[in-house]
């Protein structure tokens, strides 16, 4: 009876396969589009089965997703040498190692761009799509689970389709999605999303039933997010940010409901959002990529009344509460394709306040979100660039130091640039906040040194800037020294140039993670 409630299209019933049988439909060299966005709504049966098969048969695919996959799927694919190329985002340590070793080609891409490039023919054609669903309508259309991501585009563009019906997600979830496929330029329509609550599409994804080759049943929840409790640093970052927003309200630039919020994923962003719980702000809304634990905490506390995103990625405890009390949340959330959740048009129209996490930033406001010491990929740019370039306020946060002070996250020049100074308004560390609006480069540098640099590095940074100014230039730098902090970290294990001899550690002992 349960399967009949979820599979309402009779022609699919003869195509019910095991995961292993469905995995055999994936061919060597295929370009595979798979649902999944930050662990949510991903393939939990067919893609893992293919990873095992690839280890035995020497097969490789190009894998395109919405964002990162859950559990160890990316890691299993990497271990079994199943990936020739991967895009547009990942967060798996095993896959990361293979990417940095040069064994897997990785395309780090703005999350809004993948669907656009597929529609424009700038990426290889999708041979087969694997998409998770809570069920199938009487017309054969797919109802997504906890993410939308690029699923609608994959289903529209793929030659062949495998649907995974996940019985772990309640049927009541039907209705939270807002699916719309854009036309190809130059015939694209206006996206009439005029508020976070606005719906412009369907609650299901249309597809050609003749493309469906297999239906696979699963019963497995999304891999839970790992959420760390706020610590001294993240609490301090949140405090500085709340004080900034209070000042903006006092000056009449914002109201107590601010503007719609966007926040990147991870413990720092989640902790910063949690800072709104004890703030004077109310009637908050969110227009973001991912709904995290803090989103639902704010809804429960009556601080937030609506949230739009592309996926739900929460801890096990939060997910259990979400499912148990789903009726209380259903009219307060919506999930959209990521080329709509990350649309420049909508971000600018709604006036988003974007809060994203940096690996490091420099004294002029350039931000590195992706590469450790300029060469080693961490996860990827994700959607931070989509929001940073188009937001009403573009905010980046990170701790001032890490690894017992051996690493400063504020540096003379970033070792890799993801977001230029032109797209960055506010920088925040546990030391303080630098409002860079209306400041020239020399003013920006002093503001960042005064407010964001840790005391252990402030004298060292001031010395660099003072000496750089003697060389003149609109954006003063000493090119021979610009990366000296990174060089010192690589060679001596610390960025503290004056105390290198006292702080020698093995190169293997440090990382930005």
CSV table of C-alpha atoms in Angstrom, one decimal:
chain,number,residue,atom,x,y,z
A,1,UNK,CA,0.0,0.0,0.0
A,2,UNK,CA,2.8,2.4,0.8
A,3,UNK,CA,4.4,1.9,-2.6
A,4,UNK,CA,1.1,2.5,-4.3
A,5,UNK,CA,0.7,5.8,-2.3
A,6,UNK,CA,4.1,6.9,-3.6
A,7,UNK,CA,4.1,5.5,-7.1
A,8,UNK,CA,0.9,6.7,-8.8
A,9,UNK,CA,2.0,6.2,-12.4
A,10,UNK,CA,1.2,2.6,-13.4
A,11,UNK,CA,3.7,2.4,-16.3
A,12,UNK,CA,6.6,2.8,-13.9
A,13,UNK,CA,5.6,-0.3,-11.8
A,14,UNK,CA,7.2,-2.7,-14.2
A,15,UNK,CA,10.5,-0.7,-13.8
A,16,UNK,CA,11.1,-1.3,-10.1
A,17,UNK,CA,14.7,-2.4,-9.8
A,18,UNK,CA,17.2,-3.2,-7.1
A,19,UNK,CA,19.9,-0.6,-6.6
A,20,UNK,CA,22.5,-3.0,-8.0
A,21,UNK,CA,20.5,-3.6,-11.1
A,22,UNK,CA,19.8,0.1,-11.6
A,23,UNK,CA,23.5,0.9,-11.2
A,24,UNK,CA,24.3,-1.3,-14.2
A,25,UNK,CA,22.4,1.2,-16.3
A,26,UNK,CA,25.3,3.7,-15.8
A,27,UNK,CA,27.9,3.2,-18.5
A,28,UNK,CA,31.6,3.9,-18.6
A,29,UNK,CA,32.2,7.5,-19.6
A,30,UNK,CA,28.7,8.7,-18.8
A,31,UNK,CA,28.0,12.2,-17.7
A,32,UNK,CA,25.7,11.6,-14.6
A,33,UNK,CA,23.5,14.2,-13.0
A,34,UNK,CA,22.6,13.4,-9.5
A,35,UNK,CA,20.2,15.1,-7.0
A,36,UNK,CA,21.7,16.3,-3.8
A,37,UNK,CA,22.6,19.6,-2.2
A,38,UNK,CA,24.7,19.7,0.9
A,39,UNK,CA,23.9,16.1,1.9
A,40,UNK,CA,20.2,16.6,1.4
A,41,UNK,CA,18.1,14.7,-1.2
A,42,UNK,CA,21.0,12.8,-2.7
A,43,UNK,CA,21.2,9.3,-4.2
A,44,UNK,CA,21.4,6.9,-1.3
A,45,UNK,CA,21.3,3.6,-3.2
A,46,UNK,CA,22.1,3.7,-6.9
A,47,UNK,CA,25.2,5.9,-6.8
A,48,UNK,CA,26.8,4.0,-3.9
A,49,UNK,CA,26.0,0.8,-5.7
A,50,UNK,CA,27.8,2.2,-8.8
A,51,UNK,CA,30.8,3.1,-6.7
A,52,UNK,CA,31.2,-0.6,-5.7
A,53,UNK,CA,30.7,-1.7,-9.3
A,54,UNK,CA,33.3,0.8,-10.5
A,55,UNK,CA,35.9,-0.7,-8.2
A,56,UNK,CA,35.4,-4.1,-9.8
A,57,UNK,CA,35.0,-3.1,-13.4
A,58,UNK,CA,37.3,-0.1,-13.9
A,59,UNK,CA,34.6,2.4,-14.8
A,60,UNK,CA,34.7,6.2,-14.7
A,61,UNK,CA,32.0,8.9,-15.0
A,62,UNK,CA,31.7,12.7,-14.9
A,63,UNK,CA,29.6,13.5,-11.9
A,64,UNK,CA,27.5,16.7,-11.7
A,65,UNK,CA,25.4,17.4,-8.6
A,66,UNK,CA,23.7,20.3,-7.0
A,67,UNK,CA,26.3,20.5,-4.3
A,68,UNK,CA,27.9,18.0,-1.9
A,69,UNK,CA,26.6,14.5,-1.3
A,70,UNK,CA,25.9,12.8,2.0
A,71,UNK,CA,27.4,9.9,3.8
A,72,UNK,CA,30.6,8.6,2.1
A,73,UNK,CA,29.3,8.5,-1.4
A,74,UNK,CA,31.8,11.0,-2.9
A,75,UNK,CA,34.6,9.3,-0.9
A,76,UNK,CA,33.6,5.8,-2.1
A,77,UNK,CA,33.5,7.0,-5.7
A,78,UNK,CA,37.0,8.6,-5.3
A,79,UNK,CA,38.4,5.5,-3.5
A,80,UNK,CA,37.2,3.2,-6.3
A,81,UNK,CA,38.6,5.6,-9.0
A,82,UNK,CA,35.1,6.0,-10.4
A,83,UNK,CA,35.3,9.8,-11.1
A,84,UNK,CA,37.1,11.3,-14.1
A,85,UNK,CA,35.6,14.8,-13.4
A,86,UNK,CA,33.5,16.3,-10.6
A,87,UNK,CA,31.5,19.5,-10.3
A,88,UNK,CA,30.3,22.0,-9.0
A,89,UNK,CA,30.9,21.5,-5.2
A,90,UNK,CA,32.1,18.8,-2.8
A,91,UNK,CA,32.9,18.5,0.9
A,92,UNK,CA,34.4,15.0,1.3
A,93,UNK,CA,37.9,14.6,2.7
A,94,UNK,CA,38.7,11.5,0.6
A,95,UNK,CA,37.6,13.2,-2.6
A,96,UNK,CA,39.4,16.4,-1.6
A,97,UNK,CA,42.6,14.5,-1.3
A,98,UNK,CA,42.3,12.9,-4.7
A,99,UNK,CA,41.4,16.3,-6.3
A,100,UNK,CA,44.5,17.9,-4.7
A,101,UNK,CA,46.7,15.0,-5.8
A,102,UNK,CA,45.6,15.7,-9.4
A,103,UNK,CA,43.8,12.3,-9.7
A,104,UNK,CA,40.3,13.7,-10.3
A,105,UNK,CA,39.6,16.9,-12.3
A,106,UNK,CA,37.4,19.2,-10.3
A,107,UNK,CA,35.4,22.2,-11.6
A,108,UNK,CA,34.7,24.7,-8.8
A,109,UNK,CA,31.7,26.7,-10.0
A,110,UNK,CA,29.2,29.3,-8.8
A,111,UNK,CA,26.1,27.2,-7.9
A,112,UNK,CA,23.8,29.4,-10.0
A,113,UNK,CA,25.8,28.6,-13.1
A,114,UNK,CA,25.6,24.9,-13.6
A,115,UNK,CA,22.0,24.7,-14.8
A,116,UNK,CA,22.6,27.7,-17.0
A,117,UNK,CA,25.6,26.2,-18.7
A,118,UNK,CA,23.8,22.9,-19.2
A,119,UNK,CA,20.8,24.7,-20.9
A,120,UNK,CA,23.2,26.7,-23.1
A,121,UNK,CA,25.1,23.6,-24.2
A,122,UNK,CA,28.4,24.7,-22.6
A,123,UNK,CA,28.7,21.5,-20.5
A,124,UNK,CA,28.5,17.9,-21.8
A,125,UNK,CA,25.1,16.5,-22.3
A,126,UNK,CA,23.7,14.6,-19.3
A,127,UNK,CA,23.5,10.9,-20.2
A,128,UNK,CA,21.7,9.7,-17.1
A,129,UNK,CA,20.0,11.5,-14.2
A,130,UNK,CA,19.5,9.9,-10.7
A,131,UNK,CA,17.0,11.9,-8.6
A,132,UNK,CA,15.5,11.2,-5.2
A,133,UNK,CA,11.8,11.6,-4.7
A,134,UNK,CA,9.1,11.2,-2.0
A,135,UNK,CA,6.9,9.9,-4.8
A,136,UNK,CA,5.6,10.1,-8.4
A,137,UNK,CA,2.4,11.8,-9.5
A,138,UNK,CA,-0.3,10.2,-11.7
A,139,UNK,CA,1.3,11.9,-14.6
A,140,UNK,CA,4.7,10.4,-13.9
A,141,UNK,CA,6.1,13.6,-12.5
A,142,UNK,CA,8.6,13.6,-9.6
A,143,UNK,CA,8.1,15.1,-6.2
A,144,UNK,CA,11.5,15.9,-4.6
A,145,UNK,CA,12.5,15.3,-1.1
A,146,UNK,CA,14.7,17.6,1.0
A,147,UNK,CA,16.5,19.4,-1.8
A,148,UNK,CA,15.9,20.6,-5.3
A,149,UNK,CA,19.3,21.8,-6.4
A,150,UNK,CA,19.8,21.0,-10.1
A,151,UNK,CA,17.3,18.1,-10.2
A,152,UNK,CA,14.8,19.8,-12.5
A,153,UNK,CA,17.5,20.6,-15.1
A,154,UNK,CA,19.0,17.1,-14.9
A,155,UNK,CA,15.6,15.5,-15.5
A,156,UNK,CA,14.9,17.9,-18.4
A,157,UNK,CA,18.3,17.4,-20.1
A,158,UNK,CA,19.1,13.7,-19.4
A,159,UNK,CA,18.6,11.0,-22.0
A,160,UNK,CA,17.8,8.4,-19.3
A,161,UNK,CA,16.4,8.7,-15.8
A,162,UNK,CA,16.5,6.7,-12.6
A,163,UNK,CA,14.2,7.7,-9.8
A,164,UNK,CA,14.9,6.8,-6.1
A,165,UNK,CA,11.7,6.8,-4.0
A,166,UNK,CA,12.8,7.4,-0.4
A,167,UNK,CA,10.2,6.2,2.1
A,168,UNK,CA,12.1,7.8,5.0
A,169,UNK,CA,10.7,11.2,3.9
A,170,UNK,CA,7.0,11.5,4.8
A,171,UNK,CA,4.5,12.1,2.0
A,172,UNK,CA,3.3,15.2,3.9
A,173,UNK,CA,6.5,16.8,2.6
A,174,UNK,CA,4.7,17.2,-0.7
A,175,UNK,CA,3.9,20.9,-1.3
A,176,UNK,CA,7.0,22.6,0.0
A,177,UNK,CA,8.7,22.9,-3.4
A,178,UNK,CA,8.5,25.6,-6.0
A,179,UNK,CA,9.8,24.4,-9.3
A,180,UNK,CA,10.3,26.5,-12.4
A,181,UNK,CA,12.6,25.9,-15.4
A,182,UNK,CA,13.8,29.0,-17.1
A,183,UNK,CA,13.7,29.4,-20.9
A,184,UNK,CA,17.0,29.6,-22.8
A,185,UNK,CA,18.3,33.1,-23.3
A,186,UNK,CA,17.4,35.5,-24.9
A,187,UNK,CA,13.8,34.4,-24.3
A,188,UNK,CA,14.1,34.1,-20.6
A,189,UNK,CA,11.1,35.4,-18.5
A,190,UNK,CA,11.3,37.7,-15.5
A,191,UNK,CA,11.5,35.7,-12.3
A,192,UNK,CA,8.7,37.3,-10.4
A,193,UNK,CA,9.9,36.4,-6.9
A,194,UNK,CA,9.1,39.6,-5.2
A,195,UNK,CA,9.3,38.3,-1.6
A,196,UNK,CA,10.7,35.3,0.1
A,197,UNK,CA,7.2,33.7,0.2
A,198,UNK,CA,6.4,34.2,-3.5
A,199,UNK,CA,5.8,31.0,-5.5
A,200,UNK,CA,6.4,31.0,-9.3
A,201,UNK,CA,6.2,27.3,-10.2
A,202,UNK,CA,4.9,23.8,-9.5
A,203,UNK,CA,5.3,21.6,-6.4
A,204,UNK,CA,6.6,18.8,-8.6
A,205,UNK,CA,9.2,18.4,-11.4
A,206,UNK,CA,7.8,17.6,-14.9
A,207,UNK,CA,9.7,15.0,-16.9
A,208,UNK,CA,9.3,12.8,-20.0
A,209,UNK,CA,8.1,9.4,-18.6
A,210,UNK,CA,9.6,7.6,-21.6
A,211,UNK,CA,13.1,8.5,-20.3
A,212,UNK,CA,12.5,6.6,-17.0
A,213,UNK,CA,14.4,3.3,-17.0
A,214,UNK,CA,14.3,2.4,-13.3
A,215,UNK,CA,12.5,3.0,-10.0
A,216,UNK,CA,14.5,2.1,-6.9
A,217,UNK,CA,13.0,2.2,-3.4
A,218,UNK,CA,15.1,3.3,-0.4
A,219,UNK,CA,14.4,4.0,3.2
A,220,UNK,CA,17.2,6.1,4.5
A,221,UNK,CA,17.3,9.7,5.9
A,222,UNK,CA,19.7,12.3,4.8
A,223,UNK,CA,23.2,12.2,6.3
A,224,UNK,CA,23.0,14.5,9.3
A,225,UNK,CA,24.9,17.8,9.5
A,226,UNK,CA,27.6,18.0,12.0
A,227,UNK,CA,26.8,21.1,14.1
A,228,UNK,CA,29.2,22.4,16.6
A,229,UNK,CA,28.0,24.4,19.6
A,230,UNK,CA,28.9,28.1,19.4
A,231,UNK,CA,32.4,28.7,21.0
A,232,UNK,CA,34.1,31.8,22.2
A,233,UNK,CA,35.2,32.9,18.7
A,234,UNK,CA,31.9,32.4,16.9
A,235,UNK,CA,30.0,34.0,19.8
A,236,UNK,CA,32.3,37.0,19.5
A,237,UNK,CA,31.8,37.2,15.7
A,238,UNK,CA,28.0,37.1,16.2
A,239,UNK,CA,28.2,39.8,18.9
A,240,UNK,CA,30.1,42.1,16.6
A,241,UNK,CA,27.6,41.5,13.8
A,242,UNK,CA,24.6,42.1,16.0
A,243,UNK,CA,26.0,45.4,17.2
A,244,UNK,CA,26.6,46.4,13.6
A,245,UNK,CA,23.0,45.6,12.7
A,246,UNK,CA,21.7,47.5,15.7
A,247,UNK,CA,23.7,50.6,14.6
A,248,UNK,CA,22.3,50.3,11.1
A,249,UNK,CA,18.8,50.3,12.6
A,250,UNK,CA,19.6,53.3,14.8
A,251,UNK,CA,20.8,55.2,11.7
A,252,UNK,CA,17.6,54.3,9.8
A,253,UNK,CA,19.3,52.2,7.2
A,254,UNK,CA,17.4,49.1,8.2
A,255,UNK,CA,14.4,48.2,10.3
A,256,UNK,CA,14.2,45.6,13.1
A,257,UNK,CA,13.2,43.0,10.6
A,258,UNK,CA,16.4,43.9,8.6
A,259,UNK,CA,16.3,42.4,5.1
A,260,UNK,CA,16.2,38.8,4.0
A,261,UNK,CA,19.1,36.8,5.3
A,262,UNK,CA,21.4,34.4,3.5
A,263,UNK,CA,24.0,32.4,5.3
A,264,UNK,CA,26.6,29.9,4.1
A,265,UNK,CA,26.9,26.4,5.5
A,266,UNK,CA,29.0,25.3,8.3
A,267,UNK,CA,29.6,25.8,12.0
A,268,UNK,CA,30.6,29.4,11.9
A,269,UNK,CA,27.7,30.6,9.7
A,270,UNK,CA,25.2,28.5,11.7
A,271,UNK,CA,26.6,29.9,15.0
A,272,UNK,CA,26.4,33.5,13.7
A,273,UNK,CA,22.8,33.0,12.7
A,274,UNK,CA,22.1,31.6,16.1
A,275,UNK,CA,23.2,35.0,17.4
A,276,UNK,CA,19.9,36.4,16.3
A,277,UNK,CA,18.1,34.4,19.0
A,278,UNK,CA,19.1,36.9,21.7
A,279,UNK,CA,19.0,40.0,19.5
A,280,UNK,CA,16.3,42.7,19.3
A,281,UNK,CA,15.5,41.8,15.7
A,282,UNK,CA,12.2,40.2,14.8
A,283,UNK,CA,10.0,39.2,11.9
A,284,UNK,CA,13.1,38.0,10.1
A,285,UNK,CA,13.0,36.2,6.7
A,286,UNK,CA,15.6,34.1,4.9
A,287,UNK,CA,16.4,33.8,1.2
A,288,UNK,CA,19.3,31.4,1.1
A,289,UNK,CA,20.7,28.1,-0.2
A,290,UNK,CA,20.4,25.9,2.8
A,291,UNK,CA,18.1,25.8,5.9
A,292,UNK,CA,20.3,24.8,8.8
A,293,UNK,CA,19.6,24.1,12.5
A,294,UNK,CA,19.7,27.8,13.3
A,295,UNK,CA,16.9,28.5,10.8
A,296,UNK,CA,14.5,26.3,12.7
A,297,UNK,CA,15.7,27.6,16.0
A,298,UNK,CA,14.8,31.1,14.9
A,299,UNK,CA,11.4,29.9,13.6
A,300,UNK,CA,10.7,28.1,16.9
A,301,UNK,CA,11.7,31.2,18.9
A,302,UNK,CA,9.3,33.4,16.8
A,303,UNK,CA,12.2,35.4,15.4
A,304,UNK,CA,11.8,34.2,11.8
A,305,UNK,CA,8.5,33.8,10.0
A,306,UNK,CA,9.6,32.5,6.6
A,307,UNK,CA,12.6,30.8,4.9
A,308,UNK,CA,13.3,30.0,1.3
A,309,UNK,CA,16.2,27.9,0.1
A,310,UNK,CA,17.3,24.9,-2.1
A,311,UNK,CA,17.8,22.3,0.6
A,312,UNK,CA,17.4,21.4,4.3
A,313,UNK,CA,20.6,20.2,5.9
A,314,UNK,CA,20.3,19.8,9.7
A,315,UNK,CA,21.5,17.7,12.6
A,316,UNK,CA,19.9,14.4,13.5
A,317,UNK,CA,18.1,16.0,16.5
A,318,UNK,CA,16.8,19.0,14.5
A,319,UNK,CA,15.6,16.7,11.7
A,320,UNK,CA,13.7,14.5,14.2
A,321,UNK,CA,12.0,17.6,15.6
A,322,UNK,CA,11.3,19.0,12.1
A,323,UNK,CA,9.5,15.8,11.0
A,324,UNK,CA,7.6,15.4,14.3
A,325,UNK,CA,6.3,19.0,14.1
A,326,UNK,CA,6.3,19.3,10.3
A,327,UNK,CA,2.8,20.8,10.2
A,328,UNK,CA,4.2,23.8,12.1
A,329,UNK,CA,6.8,24.4,9.5
A,330,UNK,CA,5.2,23.6,6.2
A,331,UNK,CA,3.7,27.0,5.6
A,332,UNK,CA,7.0,28.7,6.6
A,333,UNK,CA,9.4,27.2,4.2
A,334,UNK,CA,9.9,26.7,0.4
A,335,UNK,CA,12.6,24.8,-1.5
A,336,UNK,CA,13.5,26.0,-5.0
A,337,UNK,CA,16.0,25.1,-7.8
A,338,UNK,CA,19.4,26.5,-7.1
A,339,UNK,CA,19.5,28.7,-10.2
A,340,UNK,CA,16.5,30.5,-8.6
A,341,UNK,CA,17.6,30.4,-4.9
A,342,UNK,CA,20.9,31.9,-6.2
A,343,UNK,CA,19.5,34.1,-8.9
A,344,UNK,CA,21.2,37.4,-9.2
A,345,UNK,CA,17.9,39.0,-10.3
A,346,UNK,CA,16.1,37.9,-7.2
A,347,UNK,CA,19.0,38.6,-4.8
A,348,UNK,CA,19.2,42.2,-6.0
A,349,UNK,CA,15.4,42.7,-6.0
A,350,UNK,CA,15.0,41.4,-2.4
A,351,UNK,CA,18.1,43.2,-1.1
A,352,UNK,CA,19.7,40.2,0.6
A,353,UNK,CA,22.0,40.5,3.5
A,354,UNK,CA,24.6,37.8,2.7
A,355,UNK,CA,26.8,36.3,5.4
A,356,UNK,CA,29.4,33.8,4.2
A,357,UNK,CA,32.6,32.3,5.6
A,358,UNK,CA,36.1,33.0,4.5
A,359,UNK,CA,39.3,30.9,4.7
A,360,UNK,CA,41.2,34.1,4.8
A,361,UNK,CA,41.0,37.8,3.7
A,362,UNK,CA,43.6,40.4,3.1
A,363,UNK,CA,44.0,44.0,4.2
A,364,UNK,CA,42.2,45.4,1.2
A,365,UNK,CA,39.1,43.2,1.5
A,366,UNK,CA,39.8,40.4,-1.0
A,367,UNK,CA,38.5,37.1,0.2
A,368,UNK,CA,39.7,33.5,-0.3
A,369,UNK,CA,36.9,31.0,0.3
A,370,UNK,CA,38.3,27.9,-1.4
A,371,UNK,CA,42.1,27.3,-1.4
A,372,UNK,CA,44.4,26.5,1.5
A,373,UNK,CA,47.7,28.4,1.0
A,374,UNK,CA,46.6,29.2,-2.5
A,375,UNK,CA,46.8,25.7,-4.0
A,376,UNK,CA,44.9,23.1,-2.1
A,377,UNK,CA,41.1,23.0,-2.7
A,378,UNK,CA,39.0,22.8,0.5
A,379,UNK,CA,35.4,22.5,-0.6
A,380,UNK,CA,34.5,25.1,-3.3
A,381,UNK,CA,33.0,28.5,-3.8
A,382,UNK,CA,29.5,27.2,-3.5
A,383,UNK,CA,27.0,30.0,-3.8
A,384,UNK,CA,28.9,32.6,-1.9
A,385,UNK,CA,29.9,34.4,-5.1
A,386,UNK,CA,26.3,34.5,-6.3
A,387,UNK,CA,25.3,36.4,-3.2
A,388,UNK,CA,28.4,38.5,-2.6
A,389,UNK,CA,28.3,40.1,-6.0
A,390,UNK,CA,24.5,40.9,-5.8
A,391,UNK,CA,23.7,41.4,-2.1
A,392,UNK,CA,22.5,44.6,-0.5
A,393,UNK,CA,25.2,43.8,2.1
A,394,UNK,CA,28.0,41.4,1.5
A,395,UNK,CA,29.5,40.1,4.8
A,396,UNK,CA,32.3,37.6,5.3
A,397,UNK,CA,33.2,36.1,8.6
A,398,UNK,CA,36.1,34.0,10.0
A,399,UNK,CA,38.2,33.6,13.1
A,400,UNK,CA,41.2,35.9,13.4
A,401,UNK,CA,43.7,33.0,14.1
A,402,UNK,CA,43.7,29.3,14.4
A,403,UNK,CA,46.1,26.4,15.2
A,404,UNK,CA,47.2,27.9,18.5
A,405,UNK,CA,48.0,31.2,16.7
A,406,UNK,CA,50.3,29.7,14.0
A,407,UNK,CA,47.8,30.8,11.3
A,408,UNK,CA,46.4,34.3,10.9
A,409,UNK,CA,43.2,34.4,8.7
A,410,UNK,CA,43.9,38.0,7.9
A,411,UNK,CA,46.9,38.3,5.6
A,412,UNK,CA,48.7,41.0,3.5
A,413,UNK,CA,47.5,39.4,0.3
A,414,UNK,CA,45.2,36.4,-0.1
A,415,UNK,CA,46.8,33.4,-1.6
A,416,UNK,CA,43.7,32.8,-3.8
A,417,UNK,CA,41.0,35.3,-4.7
A,418,UNK,CA,37.3,34.2,-4.9
A,419,UNK,CA,35.7,37.5,-4.0
A,420,UNK,CA,37.4,40.7,-4.9
A,421,UNK,CA,37.4,43.8,-2.7
A,422,UNK,CA,34.7,45.3,-5.0
A,423,UNK,CA,32.2,42.6,-3.8
A,424,UNK,CA,32.9,42.8,-0.1
A,425,UNK,CA,31.2,45.3,2.3
A,426,UNK,CA,31.8,44.0,5.8
A,427,UNK,CA,34.5,41.8,7.3
A,428,UNK,CA,34.2,40.3,10.8
A,429,UNK,CA,36.5,38.2,13.0
A,430,UNK,CA,36.3,37.5,16.7
A,431,UNK,CA,38.4,40.7,17.2
A,432,UNK,CA,36.0,43.0,15.6
A,433,UNK,CA,34.2,44.3,12.5
A,434,UNK,CA,35.4,46.4,9.6
A,435,UNK,CA,32.8,48.3,7.6
A,436,UNK,CA,34.5,48.9,4.3
A,437,UNK,CA,31.8,50.8,2.6
A,438,UNK,CA,32.8,54.2,1.2
A,439,UNK,CA,36.5,53.5,2.0
A,440,UNK,CA,39.4,53.7,-0.4
A,441,UNK,CA,42.0,50.9,-0.3
A,442,UNK,CA,44.4,52.6,2.1
A,443,UNK,CA,41.4,53.4,4.4
A,444,UNK,CA,40.2,49.8,4.1
A,445,UNK,CA,43.6,48.4,5.1
A,446,UNK,CA,43.9,50.5,8.3
A,447,UNK,CA,40.3,49.7,9.3
A,448,UNK,CA,40.9,46.0,8.9
A,449,UNK,CA,44.2,46.1,10.8
A,450,UNK,CA,42.6,48.1,13.6
A,451,UNK,CA,39.5,45.9,13.9
A,452,UNK,CA,40.0,42.4,12.6
A,453,UNK,CA,43.7,41.4,13.0
A,454,UNK,CA,44.6,39.4,16.1
A,455,UNK,CA,46.9,41.2,18.6
A,456,UNK,CA,49.6,38.5,17.9
A,457,UNK,CA,49.8,39.7,14.3
A,458,UNK,CA,48.8,43.4,14.5
A,459,UNK,CA,52.3,44.8,14.8
A,460,UNK,CA,53.6,42.5,12.0
A,461,UNK,CA,50.7,43.6,9.8
A,462,UNK,CA,51.1,47.3,10.6
A,463,UNK,CA,54.7,47.1,9.7
A,464,UNK,CA,54.0,45.6,6.4
A,465,UNK,CA,51.4,48.2,5.5
A,466,UNK,CA,53.5,51.1,6.7
A,467,UNK,CA,56.4,50.0,4.6
A,468,UNK,CA,54.2,49.2,1.6
A,469,UNK,CA,52.8,52.8,1.7
A,470,UNK,CA,56.4,54.1,1.3
A,471,UNK,CA,56.5,52.4,-2.1
A,472,UNK,CA,53.3,54.4,-3.0
A,473,UNK,CA,50.6,53.1,-5.3
A,474,UNK,CA,46.8,53.1,-5.1
A,475,UNK,CA,46.8,49.7,-3.4
A,476,UNK,CA,50.2,49.6,-1.7
A,477,UNK,CA,52.0,46.2,-1.6
A,478,UNK,CA,55.5,44.9,-1.2
A,479,UNK,CA,55.4,42.2,-3.8
A,480,UNK,CA,58.5,40.5,-2.5
A,481,UNK,CA,56.8,40.1,0.9
A,482,UNK,CA,53.1,39.8,0.0
A,483,UNK,CA,53.0,36.0,0.4
A,484,UNK,CA,55.8,35.8,3.0
A,485,UNK,CA,53.3,34.8,5.7
A,486,UNK,CA,52.1,31.9,3.6
A,487,UNK,CA,55.7,31.0,2.7
A,488,UNK,CA,56.6,31.0,6.4
A,489,UNK,CA,53.7,28.8,7.2
A,490,UNK,CA,54.8,26.3,4.5
A,491,UNK,CA,58.4,26.3,5.5
A,492,UNK,CA,58.4,27.0,9.3
A,493,UNK,CA,54.8,26.0,10.3
A,494,UNK,CA,53.8,29.5,11.5
A,495,UNK,CA,52.9,32.9,10.1
A,496,UNK,CA,54.5,34.7,13.0
A,497,UNK,CA,57.6,35.9,11.2
A,498,UNK,CA,59.4,37.2,14.3
A,499,UNK,CA,59.0,33.9,16.3
A,500,UNK,CA,59.5,31.3,13.6
A,501,UNK,CA,62.5,29.7,15.4
A,502,UNK,CA,60.4,29.3,18.6
A,503,UNK,CA,57.4,27.8,16.8
A,504,UNK,CA,58.9,25.2,14.5
A,505,UNK,CA,56.4,22.3,13.8
A,506,UNK,CA,56.1,19.7,11.2
A,507,UNK,CA,54.4,20.8,8.0
A,508,UNK,CA,52.0,18.0,8.5
A,509,UNK,CA,50.8,19.5,11.8
A,510,UNK,CA,48.9,22.4,10.4
A,511,UNK,CA,45.8,23.1,8.2
A,512,UNK,CA,43.1,25.6,7.9
A,513,UNK,CA,40.3,23.1,8.7
